[in-house]
CSV table of C-alpha atoms and ligand atoms in Angstrom, one decimal:
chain,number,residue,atom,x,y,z
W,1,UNK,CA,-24.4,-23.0,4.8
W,2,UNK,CA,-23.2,-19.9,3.5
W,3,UNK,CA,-19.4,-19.0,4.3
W,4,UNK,CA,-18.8,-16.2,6.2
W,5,UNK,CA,-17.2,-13.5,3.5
W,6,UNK,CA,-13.4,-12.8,3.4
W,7,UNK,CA,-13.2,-9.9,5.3
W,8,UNK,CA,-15.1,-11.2,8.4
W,9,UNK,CA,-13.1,-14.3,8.0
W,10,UNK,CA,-9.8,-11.9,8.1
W,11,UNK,CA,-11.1,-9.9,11.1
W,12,UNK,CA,-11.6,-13.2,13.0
W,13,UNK,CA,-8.1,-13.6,12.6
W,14,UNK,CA,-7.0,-10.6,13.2
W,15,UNK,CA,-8.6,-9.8,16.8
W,16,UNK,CA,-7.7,-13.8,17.4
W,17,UNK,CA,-3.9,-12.9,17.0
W,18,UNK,CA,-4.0,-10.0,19.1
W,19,UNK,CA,-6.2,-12.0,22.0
W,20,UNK,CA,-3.7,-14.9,21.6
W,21,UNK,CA,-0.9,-12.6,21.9
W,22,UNK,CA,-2.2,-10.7,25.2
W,23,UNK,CA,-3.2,-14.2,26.8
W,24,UNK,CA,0.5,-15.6,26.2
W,25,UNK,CA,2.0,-12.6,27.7
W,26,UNK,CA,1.0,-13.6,30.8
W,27,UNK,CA,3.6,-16.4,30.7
W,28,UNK,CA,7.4,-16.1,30.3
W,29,UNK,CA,7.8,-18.2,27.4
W,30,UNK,CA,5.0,-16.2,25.4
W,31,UNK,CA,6.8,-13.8,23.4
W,32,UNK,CA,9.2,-16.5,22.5
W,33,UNK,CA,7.0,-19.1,21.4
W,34,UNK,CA,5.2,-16.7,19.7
W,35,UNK,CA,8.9,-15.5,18.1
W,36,UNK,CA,9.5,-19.1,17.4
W,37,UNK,CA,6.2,-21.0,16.4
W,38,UNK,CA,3.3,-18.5,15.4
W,39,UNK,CA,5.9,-15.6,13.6
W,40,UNK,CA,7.0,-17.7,11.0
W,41,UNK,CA,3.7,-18.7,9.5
W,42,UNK,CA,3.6,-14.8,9.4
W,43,UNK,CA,6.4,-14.5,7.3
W,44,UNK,CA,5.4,-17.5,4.9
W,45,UNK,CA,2.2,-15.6,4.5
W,46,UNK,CA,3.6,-12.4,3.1
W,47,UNK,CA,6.5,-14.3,1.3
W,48,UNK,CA,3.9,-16.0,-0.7
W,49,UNK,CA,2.4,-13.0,-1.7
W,50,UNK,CA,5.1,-11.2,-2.4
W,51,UNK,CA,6.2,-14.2,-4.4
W,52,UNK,CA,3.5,-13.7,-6.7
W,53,UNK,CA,3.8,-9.9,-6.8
W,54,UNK,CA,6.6,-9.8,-9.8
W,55,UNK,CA,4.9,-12.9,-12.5
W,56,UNK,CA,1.7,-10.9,-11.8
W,57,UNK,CA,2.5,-7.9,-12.7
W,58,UNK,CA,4.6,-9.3,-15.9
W,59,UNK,CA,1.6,-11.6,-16.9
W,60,UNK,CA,-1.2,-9.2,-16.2
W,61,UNK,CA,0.3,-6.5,-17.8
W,62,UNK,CA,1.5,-7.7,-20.8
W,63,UNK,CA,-1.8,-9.3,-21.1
W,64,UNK,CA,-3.7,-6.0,-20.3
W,65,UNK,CA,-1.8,-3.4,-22.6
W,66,UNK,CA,-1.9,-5.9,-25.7
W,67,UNK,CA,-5.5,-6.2,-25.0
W,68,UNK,CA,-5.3,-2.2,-25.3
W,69,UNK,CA,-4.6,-2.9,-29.2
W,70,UNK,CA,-3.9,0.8,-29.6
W,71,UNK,CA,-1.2,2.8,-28.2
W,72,UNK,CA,-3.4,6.1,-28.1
W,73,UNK,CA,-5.6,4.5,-25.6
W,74,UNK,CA,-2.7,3.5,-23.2
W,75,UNK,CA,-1.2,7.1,-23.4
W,76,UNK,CA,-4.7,8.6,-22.5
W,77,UNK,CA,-5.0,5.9,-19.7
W,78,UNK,CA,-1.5,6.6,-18.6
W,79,UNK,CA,-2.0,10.5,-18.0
W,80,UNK,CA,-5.2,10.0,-16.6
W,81,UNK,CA,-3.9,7.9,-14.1
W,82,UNK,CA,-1.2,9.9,-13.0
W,83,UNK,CA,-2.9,13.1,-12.9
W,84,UNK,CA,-5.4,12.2,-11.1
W,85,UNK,CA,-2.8,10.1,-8.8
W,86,UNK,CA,-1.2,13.1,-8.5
W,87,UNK,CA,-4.5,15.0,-7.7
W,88,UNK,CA,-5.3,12.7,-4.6
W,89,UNK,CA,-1.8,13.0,-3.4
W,90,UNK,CA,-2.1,16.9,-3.2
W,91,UNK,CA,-5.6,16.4,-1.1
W,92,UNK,CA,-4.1,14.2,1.2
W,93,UNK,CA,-1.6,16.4,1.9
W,94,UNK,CA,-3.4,19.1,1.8
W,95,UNK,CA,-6.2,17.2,4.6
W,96,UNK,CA,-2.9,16.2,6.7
W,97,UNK,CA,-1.9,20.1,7.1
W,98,UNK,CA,-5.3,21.2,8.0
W,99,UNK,CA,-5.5,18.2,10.9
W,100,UNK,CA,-2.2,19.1,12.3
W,101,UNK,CA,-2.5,23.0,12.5
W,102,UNK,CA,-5.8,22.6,13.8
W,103,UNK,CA,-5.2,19.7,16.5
W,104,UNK,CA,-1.7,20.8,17.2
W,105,UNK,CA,-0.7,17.7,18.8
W,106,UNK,CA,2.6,19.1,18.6
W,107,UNK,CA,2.1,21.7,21.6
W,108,UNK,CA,0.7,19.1,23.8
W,109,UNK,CA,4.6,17.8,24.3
W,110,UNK,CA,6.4,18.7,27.2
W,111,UNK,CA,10.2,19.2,27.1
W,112,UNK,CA,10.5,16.3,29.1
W,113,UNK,CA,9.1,14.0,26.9
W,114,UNK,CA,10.7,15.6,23.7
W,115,UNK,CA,13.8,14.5,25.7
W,116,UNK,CA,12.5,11.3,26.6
W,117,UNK,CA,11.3,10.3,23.2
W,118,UNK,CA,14.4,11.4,21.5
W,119,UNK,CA,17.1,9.5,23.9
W,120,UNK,CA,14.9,6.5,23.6
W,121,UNK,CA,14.6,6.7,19.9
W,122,UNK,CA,17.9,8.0,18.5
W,123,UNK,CA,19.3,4.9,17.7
W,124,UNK,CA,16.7,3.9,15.4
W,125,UNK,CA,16.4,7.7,14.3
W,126,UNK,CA,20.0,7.9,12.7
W,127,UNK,CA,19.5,4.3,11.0
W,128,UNK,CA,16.5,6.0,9.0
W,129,UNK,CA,18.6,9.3,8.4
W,130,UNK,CA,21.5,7.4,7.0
W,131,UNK,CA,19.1,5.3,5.1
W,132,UNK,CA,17.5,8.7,3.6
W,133,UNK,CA,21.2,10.2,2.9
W,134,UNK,CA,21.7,7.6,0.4
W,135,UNK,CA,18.6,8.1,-1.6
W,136,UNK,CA,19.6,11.9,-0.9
W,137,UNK,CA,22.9,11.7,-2.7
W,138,UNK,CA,21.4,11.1,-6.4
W,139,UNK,CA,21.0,13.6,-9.0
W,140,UNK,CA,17.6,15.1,-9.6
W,141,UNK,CA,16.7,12.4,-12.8
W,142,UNK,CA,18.2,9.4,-10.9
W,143,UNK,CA,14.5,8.4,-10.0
W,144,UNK,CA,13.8,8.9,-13.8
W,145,UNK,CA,17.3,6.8,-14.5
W,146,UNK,CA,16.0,4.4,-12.6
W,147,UNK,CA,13.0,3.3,-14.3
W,148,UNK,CA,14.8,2.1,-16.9
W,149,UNK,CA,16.6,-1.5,-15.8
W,150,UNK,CA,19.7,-2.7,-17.7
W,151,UNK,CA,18.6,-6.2,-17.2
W,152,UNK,CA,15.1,-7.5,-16.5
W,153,UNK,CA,16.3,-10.8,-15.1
W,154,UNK,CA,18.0,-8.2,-12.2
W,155,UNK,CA,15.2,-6.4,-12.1
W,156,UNK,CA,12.6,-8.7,-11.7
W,157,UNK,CA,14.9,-10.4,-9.1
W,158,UNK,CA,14.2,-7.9,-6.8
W,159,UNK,CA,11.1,-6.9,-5.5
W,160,UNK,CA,12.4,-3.5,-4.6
W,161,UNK,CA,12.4,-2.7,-8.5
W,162,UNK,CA,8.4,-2.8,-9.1
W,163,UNK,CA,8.9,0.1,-11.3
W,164,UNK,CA,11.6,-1.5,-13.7
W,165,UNK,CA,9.2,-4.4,-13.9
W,166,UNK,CA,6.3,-2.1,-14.8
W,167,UNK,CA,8.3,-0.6,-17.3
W,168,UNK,CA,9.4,-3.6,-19.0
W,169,UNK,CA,5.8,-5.2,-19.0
W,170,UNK,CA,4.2,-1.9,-20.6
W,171,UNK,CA,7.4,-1.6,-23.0
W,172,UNK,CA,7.1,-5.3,-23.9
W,173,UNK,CA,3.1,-4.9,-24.5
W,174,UNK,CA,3.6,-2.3,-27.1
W,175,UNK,CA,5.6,-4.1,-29.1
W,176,UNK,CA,3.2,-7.0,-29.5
W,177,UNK,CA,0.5,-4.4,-30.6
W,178,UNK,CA,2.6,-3.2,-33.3
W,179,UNK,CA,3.6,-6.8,-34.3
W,180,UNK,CA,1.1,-8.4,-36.9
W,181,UNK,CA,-1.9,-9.8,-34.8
W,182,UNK,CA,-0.6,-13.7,-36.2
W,183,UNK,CA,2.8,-13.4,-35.0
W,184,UNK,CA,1.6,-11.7,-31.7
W,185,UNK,CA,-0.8,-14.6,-31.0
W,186,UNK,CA,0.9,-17.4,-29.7
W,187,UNK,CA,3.1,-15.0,-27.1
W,188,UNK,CA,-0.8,-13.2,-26.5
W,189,UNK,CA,-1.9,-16.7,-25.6
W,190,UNK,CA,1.0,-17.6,-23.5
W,191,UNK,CA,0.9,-14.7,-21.1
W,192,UNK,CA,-3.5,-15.3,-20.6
W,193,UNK,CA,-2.7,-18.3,-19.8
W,194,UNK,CA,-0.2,-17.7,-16.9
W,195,UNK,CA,-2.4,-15.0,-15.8
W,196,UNK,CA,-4.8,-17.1,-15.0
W,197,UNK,CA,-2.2,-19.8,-13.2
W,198,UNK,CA,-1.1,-16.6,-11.3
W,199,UNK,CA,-4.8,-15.9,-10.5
W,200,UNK,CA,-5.7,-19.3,-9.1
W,201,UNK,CA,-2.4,-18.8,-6.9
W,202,UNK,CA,-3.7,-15.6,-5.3
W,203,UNK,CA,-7.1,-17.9,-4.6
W,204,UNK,CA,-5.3,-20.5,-3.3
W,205,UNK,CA,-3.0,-18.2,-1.0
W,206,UNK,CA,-6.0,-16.0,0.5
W,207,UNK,CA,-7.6,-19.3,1.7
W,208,UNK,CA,-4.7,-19.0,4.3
W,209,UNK,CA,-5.3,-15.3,4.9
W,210,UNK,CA,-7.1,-15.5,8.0
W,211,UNK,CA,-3.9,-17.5,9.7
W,212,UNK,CA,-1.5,-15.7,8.2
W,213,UNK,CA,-3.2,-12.5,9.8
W,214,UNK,CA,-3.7,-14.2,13.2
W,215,UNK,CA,0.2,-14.7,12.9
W,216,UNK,CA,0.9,-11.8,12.0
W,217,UNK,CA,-0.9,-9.6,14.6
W,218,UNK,CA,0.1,-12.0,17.3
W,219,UNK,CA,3.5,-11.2,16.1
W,220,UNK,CA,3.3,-7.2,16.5
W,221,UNK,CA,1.9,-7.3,20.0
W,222,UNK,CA,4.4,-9.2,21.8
W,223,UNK,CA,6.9,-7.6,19.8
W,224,UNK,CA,5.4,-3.6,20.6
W,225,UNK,CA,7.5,-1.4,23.1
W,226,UNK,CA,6.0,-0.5,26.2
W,227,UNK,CA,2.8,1.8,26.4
W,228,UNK,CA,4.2,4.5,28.3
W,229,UNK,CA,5.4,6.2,26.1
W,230,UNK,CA,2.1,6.1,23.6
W,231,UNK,CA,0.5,8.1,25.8
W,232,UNK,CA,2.8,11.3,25.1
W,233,UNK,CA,2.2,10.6,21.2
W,234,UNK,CA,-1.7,9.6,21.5
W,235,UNK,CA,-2.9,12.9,20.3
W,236,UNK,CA,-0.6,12.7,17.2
W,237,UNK,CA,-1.7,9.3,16.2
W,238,UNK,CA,-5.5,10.5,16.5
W,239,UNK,CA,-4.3,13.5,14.2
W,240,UNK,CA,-3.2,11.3,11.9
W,241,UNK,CA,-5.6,8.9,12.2
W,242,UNK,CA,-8.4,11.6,11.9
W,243,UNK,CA,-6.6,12.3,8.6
W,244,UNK,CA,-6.8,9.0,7.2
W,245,UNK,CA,-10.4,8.5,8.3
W,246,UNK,CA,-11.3,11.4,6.4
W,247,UNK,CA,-9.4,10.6,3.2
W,248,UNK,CA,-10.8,7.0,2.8
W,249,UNK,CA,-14.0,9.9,3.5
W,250,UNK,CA,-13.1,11.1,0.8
W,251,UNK,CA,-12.4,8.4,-2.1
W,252,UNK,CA,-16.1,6.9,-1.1
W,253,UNK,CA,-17.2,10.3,-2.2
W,254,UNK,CA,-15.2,11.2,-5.2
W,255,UNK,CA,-16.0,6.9,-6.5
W,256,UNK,CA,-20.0,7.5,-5.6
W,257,UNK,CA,-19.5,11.0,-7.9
W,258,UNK,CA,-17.3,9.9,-10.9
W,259,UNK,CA,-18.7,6.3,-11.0
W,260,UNK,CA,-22.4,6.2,-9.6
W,261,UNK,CA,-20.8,3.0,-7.0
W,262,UNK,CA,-22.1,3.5,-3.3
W,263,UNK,CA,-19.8,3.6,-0.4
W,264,UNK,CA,-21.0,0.1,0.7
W,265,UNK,CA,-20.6,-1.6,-2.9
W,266,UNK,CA,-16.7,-0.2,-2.8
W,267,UNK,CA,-16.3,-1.1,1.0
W,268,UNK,CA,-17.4,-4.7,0.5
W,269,UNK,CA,-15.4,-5.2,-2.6
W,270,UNK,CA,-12.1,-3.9,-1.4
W,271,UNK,CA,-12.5,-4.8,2.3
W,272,UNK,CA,-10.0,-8.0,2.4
W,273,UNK,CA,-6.9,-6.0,0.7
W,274,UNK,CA,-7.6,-2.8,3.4
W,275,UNK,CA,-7.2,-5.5,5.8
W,276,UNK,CA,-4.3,-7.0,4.4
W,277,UNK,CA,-2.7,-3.9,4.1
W,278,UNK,CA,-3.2,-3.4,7.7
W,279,UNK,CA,-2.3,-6.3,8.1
W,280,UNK,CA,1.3,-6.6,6.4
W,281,UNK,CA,2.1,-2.7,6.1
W,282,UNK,CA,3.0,-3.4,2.6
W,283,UNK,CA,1.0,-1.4,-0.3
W,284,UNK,CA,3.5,-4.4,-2.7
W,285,UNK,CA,2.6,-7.6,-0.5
W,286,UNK,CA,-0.8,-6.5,-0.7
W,287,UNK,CA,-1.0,-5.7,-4.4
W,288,UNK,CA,-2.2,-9.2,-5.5
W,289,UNK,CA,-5.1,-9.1,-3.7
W,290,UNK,CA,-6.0,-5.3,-4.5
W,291,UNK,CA,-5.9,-6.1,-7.7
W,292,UNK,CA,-8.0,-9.4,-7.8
W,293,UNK,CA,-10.6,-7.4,-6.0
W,294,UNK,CA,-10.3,-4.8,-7.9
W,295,UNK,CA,-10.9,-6.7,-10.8
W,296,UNK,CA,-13.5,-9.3,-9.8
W,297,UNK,CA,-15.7,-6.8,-7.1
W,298,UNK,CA,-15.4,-4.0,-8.1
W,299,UNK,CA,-15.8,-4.4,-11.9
W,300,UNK,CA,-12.8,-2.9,-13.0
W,301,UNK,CA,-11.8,-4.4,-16.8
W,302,UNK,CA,-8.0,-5.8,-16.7
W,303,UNK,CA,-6.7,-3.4,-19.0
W,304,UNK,CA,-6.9,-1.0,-16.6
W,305,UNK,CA,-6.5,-2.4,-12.9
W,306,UNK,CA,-3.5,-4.3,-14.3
W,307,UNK,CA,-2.1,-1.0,-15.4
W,308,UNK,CA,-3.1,1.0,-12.8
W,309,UNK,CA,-3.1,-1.0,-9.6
W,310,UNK,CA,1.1,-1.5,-9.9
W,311,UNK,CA,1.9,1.8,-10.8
W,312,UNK,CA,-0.2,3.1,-7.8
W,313,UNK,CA,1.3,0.5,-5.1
W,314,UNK,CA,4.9,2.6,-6.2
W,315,UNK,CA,4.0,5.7,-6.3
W,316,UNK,CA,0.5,6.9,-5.2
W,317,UNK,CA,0.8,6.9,-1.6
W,318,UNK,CA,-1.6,9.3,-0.1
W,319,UNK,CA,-1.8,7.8,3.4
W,320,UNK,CA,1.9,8.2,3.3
W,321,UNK,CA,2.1,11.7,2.2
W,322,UNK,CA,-0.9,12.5,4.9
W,323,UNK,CA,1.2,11.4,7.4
W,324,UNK,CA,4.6,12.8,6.6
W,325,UNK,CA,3.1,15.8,6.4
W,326,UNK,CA,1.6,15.4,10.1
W,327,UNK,CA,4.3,14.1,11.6
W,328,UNK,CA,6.8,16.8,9.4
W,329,UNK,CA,4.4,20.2,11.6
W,330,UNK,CA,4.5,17.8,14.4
W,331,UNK,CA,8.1,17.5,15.2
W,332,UNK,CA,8.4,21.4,14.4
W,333,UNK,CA,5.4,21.9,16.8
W,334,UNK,CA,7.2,19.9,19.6
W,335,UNK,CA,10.5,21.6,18.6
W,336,UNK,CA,8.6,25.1,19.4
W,337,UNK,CA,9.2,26.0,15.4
W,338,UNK,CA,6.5,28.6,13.8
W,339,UNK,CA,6.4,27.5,10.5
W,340,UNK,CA,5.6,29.8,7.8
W,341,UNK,CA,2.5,29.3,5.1
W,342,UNK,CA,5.6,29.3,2.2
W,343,UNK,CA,7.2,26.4,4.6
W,344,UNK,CA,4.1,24.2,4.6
W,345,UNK,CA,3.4,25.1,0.7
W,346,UNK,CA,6.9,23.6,0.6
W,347,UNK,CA,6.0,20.3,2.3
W,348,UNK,CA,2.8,19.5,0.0
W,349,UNK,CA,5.4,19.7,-2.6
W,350,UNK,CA,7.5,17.3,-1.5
W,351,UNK,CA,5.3,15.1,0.6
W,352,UNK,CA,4.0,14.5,-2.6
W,353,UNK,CA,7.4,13.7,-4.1
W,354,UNK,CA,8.2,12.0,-1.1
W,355,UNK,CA,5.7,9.5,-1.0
W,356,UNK,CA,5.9,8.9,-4.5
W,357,UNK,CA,9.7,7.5,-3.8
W,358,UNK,CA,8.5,5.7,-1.1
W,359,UNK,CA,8.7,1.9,-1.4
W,360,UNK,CA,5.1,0.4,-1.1
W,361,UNK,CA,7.5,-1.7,2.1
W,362,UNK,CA,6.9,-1.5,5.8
W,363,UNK,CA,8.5,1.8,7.1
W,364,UNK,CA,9.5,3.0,4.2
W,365,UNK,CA,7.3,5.9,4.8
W,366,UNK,CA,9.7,6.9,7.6
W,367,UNK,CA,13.0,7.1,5.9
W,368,UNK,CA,11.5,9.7,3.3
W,369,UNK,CA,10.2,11.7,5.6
W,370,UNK,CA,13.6,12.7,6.8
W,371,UNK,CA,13.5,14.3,2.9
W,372,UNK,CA,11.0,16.1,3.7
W,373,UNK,CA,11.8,17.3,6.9
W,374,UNK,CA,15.5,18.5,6.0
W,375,UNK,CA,13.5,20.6,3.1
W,376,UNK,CA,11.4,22.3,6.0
W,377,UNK,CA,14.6,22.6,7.9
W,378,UNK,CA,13.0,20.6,11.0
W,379,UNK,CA,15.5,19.4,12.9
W,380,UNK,CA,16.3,15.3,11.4
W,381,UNK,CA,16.6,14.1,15.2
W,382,UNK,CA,12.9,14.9,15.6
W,383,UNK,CA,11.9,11.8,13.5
W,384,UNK,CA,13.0,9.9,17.4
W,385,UNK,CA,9.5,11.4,18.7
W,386,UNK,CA,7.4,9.9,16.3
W,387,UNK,CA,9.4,6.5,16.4
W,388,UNK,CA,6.9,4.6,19.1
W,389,UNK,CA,4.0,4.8,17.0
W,390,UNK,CA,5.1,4.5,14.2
W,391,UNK,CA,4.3,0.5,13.6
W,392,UNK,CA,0.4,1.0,13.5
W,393,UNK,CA,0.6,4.1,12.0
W,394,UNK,CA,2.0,2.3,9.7
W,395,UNK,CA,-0.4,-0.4,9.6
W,396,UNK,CA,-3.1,2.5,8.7
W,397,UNK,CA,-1.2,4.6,6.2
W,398,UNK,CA,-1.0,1.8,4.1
W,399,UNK,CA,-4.7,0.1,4.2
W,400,UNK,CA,-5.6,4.3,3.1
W,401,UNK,CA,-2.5,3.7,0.4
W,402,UNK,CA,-4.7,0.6,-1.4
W,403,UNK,CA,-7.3,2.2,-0.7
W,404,UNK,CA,-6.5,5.1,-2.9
W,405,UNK,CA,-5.3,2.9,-5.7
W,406,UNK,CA,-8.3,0.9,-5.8
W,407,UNK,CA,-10.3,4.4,-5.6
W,408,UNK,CA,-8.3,5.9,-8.8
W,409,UNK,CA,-9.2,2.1,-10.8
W,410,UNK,CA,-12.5,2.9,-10.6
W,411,UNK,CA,-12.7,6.2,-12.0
W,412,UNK,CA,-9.7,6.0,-14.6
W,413,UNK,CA,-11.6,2.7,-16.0
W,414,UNK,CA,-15.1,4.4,-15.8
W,415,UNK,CA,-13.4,7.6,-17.8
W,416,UNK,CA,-11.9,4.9,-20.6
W,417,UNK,CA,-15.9,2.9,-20.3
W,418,UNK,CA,-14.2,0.2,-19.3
W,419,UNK,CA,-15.9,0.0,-15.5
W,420,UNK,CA,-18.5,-3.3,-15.8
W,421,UNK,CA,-20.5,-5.2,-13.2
W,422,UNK,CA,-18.4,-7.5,-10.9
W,423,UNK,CA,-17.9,-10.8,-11.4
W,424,UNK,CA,-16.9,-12.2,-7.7
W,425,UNK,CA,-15.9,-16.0,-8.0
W,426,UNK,CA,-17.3,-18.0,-5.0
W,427,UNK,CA,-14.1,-18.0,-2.6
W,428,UNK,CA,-15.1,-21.7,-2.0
W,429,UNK,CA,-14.8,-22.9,-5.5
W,430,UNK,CA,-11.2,-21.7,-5.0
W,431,UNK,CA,-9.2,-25.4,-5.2
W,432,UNK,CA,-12.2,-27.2,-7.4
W,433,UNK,CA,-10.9,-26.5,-11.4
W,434,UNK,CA,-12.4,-23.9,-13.2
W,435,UNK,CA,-14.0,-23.9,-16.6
W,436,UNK,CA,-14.3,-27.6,-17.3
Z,1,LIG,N1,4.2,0.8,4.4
Z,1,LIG,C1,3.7,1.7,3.4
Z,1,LIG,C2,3.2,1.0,2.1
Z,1,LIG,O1,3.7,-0.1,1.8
Z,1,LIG,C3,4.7,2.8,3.0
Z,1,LIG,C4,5.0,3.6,4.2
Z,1,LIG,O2,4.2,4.6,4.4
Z,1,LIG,O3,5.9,3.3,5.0
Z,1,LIG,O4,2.4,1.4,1.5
């Protein structure tokens, strides 16, 4: 019999965590045996992946740039990629402002409920401002300084430092081009070699996926706040969500242009890590996956979705920046603020900034757009209006995040030839050895 593919398998889970969830509500020990017996498996689930998130990226990459074998190809790769990052970003925004000027959800809110919201939400509010203060505080190269770690054994200690990771890999894979081939050989053979360990690992784990997302789903709906106040914010989560329907619109169309794949081919390949991303609400715990799909189907060469794919999950965030910039003309909306064509010119700037210091982490989203809304001069307490939804927003921003990434694979890989034809492994060979 033929097994049903991933992504049904993942769904299943899904919509059976969030029917478990509403049938154990019923009782007065449901939340808490959720909390204590269903949560954890949860938690394993996106530990795992995360787990795997820094050896991949060291393994894959090293592997990938040394299989570049010439450092003008991974300059040309590396603009490419983030000019055209930088290119999606600026639409997303851009589709973000156009959905909130023309829905105005913002107007909808009564003074009440601004109240309401905001005595609710405060709390939580100031965590996120005094969370954003911090990052506010550095100089205007400290994201630059950062890049650079001063000890990779910190940095790859921490999975908040994916870029100082990325930069050693790509570092580290330059200098075994420039090394004589011989010499470069046995560390070349080394690194394939855990690659592929690291590979079978991400096999192994995603045969759990469809737990680990029942677990997880179960978890967020005994754990939501009461609906009451949804309602209030409904027509600003359909603003956003609008958005983000019409993005993921948009990198079906801009793949099916540059790189002649239909919408249905790039839907069934990426499906499981939109999921996932849903899912977790982490563009980092996702990345393993994105990138095995990426690689195996959607045909992407490793060269470049190795390169790519981590450098995207840090900074190319364009569900992210969609949203900030929603939520940014939102709060002013509801705060009865005209805001001025310069004012929103200056929040596609740093949306895009914003969301490119976001960490690919659950809320993360949130604390940055403080940033951006203390460059509008919004008032900061506003971010307590958009606290209630934020969780599946959340969920959403980041499935359109990995979606993006995957989108920019394709075509930076088609513009370098190296785009081929998939080359899915069956998902039930997964625990049988390979290649013998
Ligand atoms: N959770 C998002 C991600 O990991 C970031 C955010 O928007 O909060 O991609």
């Amino acid at each position: 019999m033929k097994k049903l593919a991933l992504h049904w398998q993942i769904l299943i889970g899904m919509a059976a965590g969030v029917v478990f969830a509403l049938l154990m509500t019923n009782f007065s020990w449901g939340a808490e045996f959720i909390g204590d017996w269903i949560k954890p498996f949860g938690n394993i689930f996106i530990n795992a992946l995360k787990l795997i998130a820094v050896p991949l990226i060291l393994a894959s990459l090293i592997k990938g740039i040394s299989d570049l074998k010439d450092i003008s190809k991974l300059s040309k790769m590396g603009t490419r990629t983030i000019a055209i990052y930088i290119v999606t970003t600026v639409i997303a925004v851009s589709i973000g402002l156009g959905m909130v000027n023309l829905i105005k959800p913002g107007n909808a809110i009564s003074e009440d409920t601004r109240n309401e919201l905001i005595t609710s939400y405060e709390g939580d509010a100031s965590v996120r401002i005094a969370d954003a203060a911090k990052q506010k505080e550095a100089g205007p190269l400290q994201a630059l300084e950062d890049i650079v770690p001063s000890n990779i054994f910190a940095a790859a200690g921490d999975n908040a430092n994916m870029l100082q990771v990325i930069f050693f890999a790509i570092f580290f894979g330059i200098g075994l081009i420039l090394i004589p081939e011989e010499t470069a050989k046995p560390v070349k053979a080394f690194f394939d070699g855990f690659n592929e360990v690291i590979l079978k690992l991400i096999d192994i784990i995603m045969l759990a996926a469809p737990y680990g997302v029942f677990a997880l789903l179960a978890a967020l709906v005994v754990e939501s706040p009461s609906a009451d106040l949804f309602q209030a914010l409904a027509l600003y989560a359909v603003t956003v969500l609008a958005g983000l329907i019409l993005m993921i619109g948009v990198y079906l169309l801009i793949v099916w242009i540059f790189t002649g794949r239909n919408p249905a081919f790039f839907e069934n390949g990426i499906a499981p890590a939109q999921l996932l991303a849903f899912s977790t609400s982490s563009s980092a715990a996702t990345l393993p996956v994105t990138m095995e799909r990426v690689e195996e189907h959607l045909g992407v060469e490793e060269e470049v979705a190795s390169f790519v794919l981590p450098i995207g999950a840090t900074i190319n965030m364009d569900g992210t920046s969609l949203y900030q910039a929603v939520a940014a003309v939102f709060i002013a909306q509801a705060f009865g603020m005209d805001l001025t064509f310069g004012a929103q010119l200056g929040i596609i700037a740093t949306a895009t900034l914003a969301s490119i210091g976001s960490a690919a982490v659950p809320g993360a989203g949130m604390v940055m757009l403080v940033i951006v809304l203390a460059q509008a001069g919004i008032p900061e307490a506003g971010l307590a209006l958009i606290f209630a939804v934020d969780r599946p927003l959340d969920m959403c921003r980041t499935s359109v995040n990995v979606t993006g990434d995957a989108a920019v694979s394709m075509i930076v890989a088609k513009s370098v030839d190296r785009l081929g034809e998939p080359h899915a492994k069956e998902w039930d060979d997964n625990l049988k050895k390979t290649g013998s």
